XYZ file of C-alpha atoms in Angstrom:
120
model
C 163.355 92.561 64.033
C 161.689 94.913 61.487
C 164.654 93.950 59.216
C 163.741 90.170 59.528
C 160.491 90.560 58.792
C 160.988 92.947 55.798
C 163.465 89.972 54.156
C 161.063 87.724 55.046
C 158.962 89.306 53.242
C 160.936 90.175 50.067
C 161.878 86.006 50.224
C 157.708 85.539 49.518
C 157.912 87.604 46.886
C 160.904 85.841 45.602
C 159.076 82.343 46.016
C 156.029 83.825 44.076
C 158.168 84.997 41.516
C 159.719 81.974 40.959
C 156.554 80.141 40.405
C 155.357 82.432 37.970
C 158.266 81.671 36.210
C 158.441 78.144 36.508
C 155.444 78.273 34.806
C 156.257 80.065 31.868
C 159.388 77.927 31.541
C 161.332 81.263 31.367
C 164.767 79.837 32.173
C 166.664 83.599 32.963
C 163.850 84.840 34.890
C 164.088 81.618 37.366
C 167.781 82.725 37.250
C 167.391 86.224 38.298
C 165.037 85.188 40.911
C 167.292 82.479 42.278
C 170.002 85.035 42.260
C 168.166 87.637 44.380
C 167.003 85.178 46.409
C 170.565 84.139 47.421
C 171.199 87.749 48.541
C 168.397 88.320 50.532
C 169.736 84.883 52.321
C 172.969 86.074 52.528
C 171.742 89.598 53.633
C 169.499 88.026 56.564
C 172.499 85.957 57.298
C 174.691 88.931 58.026
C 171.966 90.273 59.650
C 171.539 87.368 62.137
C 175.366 86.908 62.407
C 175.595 90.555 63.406
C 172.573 90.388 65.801
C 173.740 87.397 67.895
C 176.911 88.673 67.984
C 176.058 91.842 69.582
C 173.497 89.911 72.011
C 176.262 87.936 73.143
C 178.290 90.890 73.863
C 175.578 92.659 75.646
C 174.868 89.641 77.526
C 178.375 89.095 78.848
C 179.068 92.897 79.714
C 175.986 92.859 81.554
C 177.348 91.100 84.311
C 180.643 91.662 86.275
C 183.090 88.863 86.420
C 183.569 89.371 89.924
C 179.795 89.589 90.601
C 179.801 85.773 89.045
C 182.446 84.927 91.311
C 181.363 86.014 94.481
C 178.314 84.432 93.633
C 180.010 81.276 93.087
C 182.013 81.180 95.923
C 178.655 82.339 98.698
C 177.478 79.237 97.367
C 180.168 77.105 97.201
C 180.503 78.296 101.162
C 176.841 77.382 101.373
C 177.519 74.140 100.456
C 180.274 73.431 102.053
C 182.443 73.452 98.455
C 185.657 74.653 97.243
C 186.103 76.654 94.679
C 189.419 77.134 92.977
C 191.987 76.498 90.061
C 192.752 79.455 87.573
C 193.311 78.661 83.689
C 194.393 81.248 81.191
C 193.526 84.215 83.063
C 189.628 83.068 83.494
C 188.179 81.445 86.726
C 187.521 77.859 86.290
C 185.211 76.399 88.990
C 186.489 73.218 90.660
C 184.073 72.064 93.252
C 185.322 69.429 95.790
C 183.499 68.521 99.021
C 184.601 69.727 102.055
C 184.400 68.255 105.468
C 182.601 70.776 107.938
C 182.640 70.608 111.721
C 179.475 69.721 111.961
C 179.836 66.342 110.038
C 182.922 65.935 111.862
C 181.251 66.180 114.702
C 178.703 63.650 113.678
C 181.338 61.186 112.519
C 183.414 61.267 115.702
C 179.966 60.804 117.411
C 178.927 57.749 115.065
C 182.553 56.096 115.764
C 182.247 56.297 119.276
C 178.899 54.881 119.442
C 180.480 52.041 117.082
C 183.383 51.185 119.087
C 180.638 51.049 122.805
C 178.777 48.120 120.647
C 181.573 46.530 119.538
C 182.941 46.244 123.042
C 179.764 44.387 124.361
C-alpha cells in the first residue's frame, strides 16, 4: 500500500513537472518527464501485477478443496441436489434435481386423489 501511495505520489510530481515545462516550451525536459513517468507506470504496474497475484494465491490456499466440497455436497443434500461430474482433475458441480420420498409421497397421494374424482 505504502508503495502505491509513494508512486502516486512521485506521478504528481511528474504531472507538475510537466507543466512547468510545457510552459517553458522546453521540448527535452517534457521528454525526460514523460520518460520517468512511463516507469513509475510501469513500476506500479509490476507492483499491482505482483500484488494481485499473490492475493489470489493466498486466497485460494486459504481454503481446502475438500472443505469446498463437502460444503457443496451438505448443501446439495439439503436441497435435495446432485452433485457430480469430474473434469481435468478439478470438481465440476453439476446440480440436477432429485426426487425425495417425501415428494414422492405427495405425488402418489395427489394421483390417487386424481384418479377417486375422475371415477365419479
Amino acid at each position: 500500500m505504502q508503495a502505491i501511495l509513494k508512486v502516486t505520489g512521485n506521478m504528481s510530481k511528474v504531472v507538475q513537472g510537466l507543466d512547468a515545462a510545457m510552459k517553458s516550451m522546453n521540448l527535452e525536459k517534457m521528454q525526460q518527464l514523460m520518460d520517468k513517468f512511463e516507469r513509475q507506470f510501469e513500476d506500479m504496474d509490476v507492483q499491482s501485477q505482483a500484488m494481485d497475484q499473490s492475493m489470489s494465491n493466498t486466497v485460494t490456499l486459504s481454503v481446502p478443496e475438500d472443505s469446498v466440497t463437502a460444503l457443496m455436497q451438505e448443501i446439495a443434500d439439503e436441497h435435495g441436489l446432485e452433485v457430480g461430474v469430474e473434469l481435468g482433475g478439478h470438481s465440476v458441480p453439476s446440480f440436477s434435481v432429485g426426487t425425495t420420498s417425501h415428494a414422492n409421497a405427495e405425488q402418489d397421494e395427489l394421483s390417487q386423489r386424481l384418479a377417486r374424482l375422475r371415477q365419479q
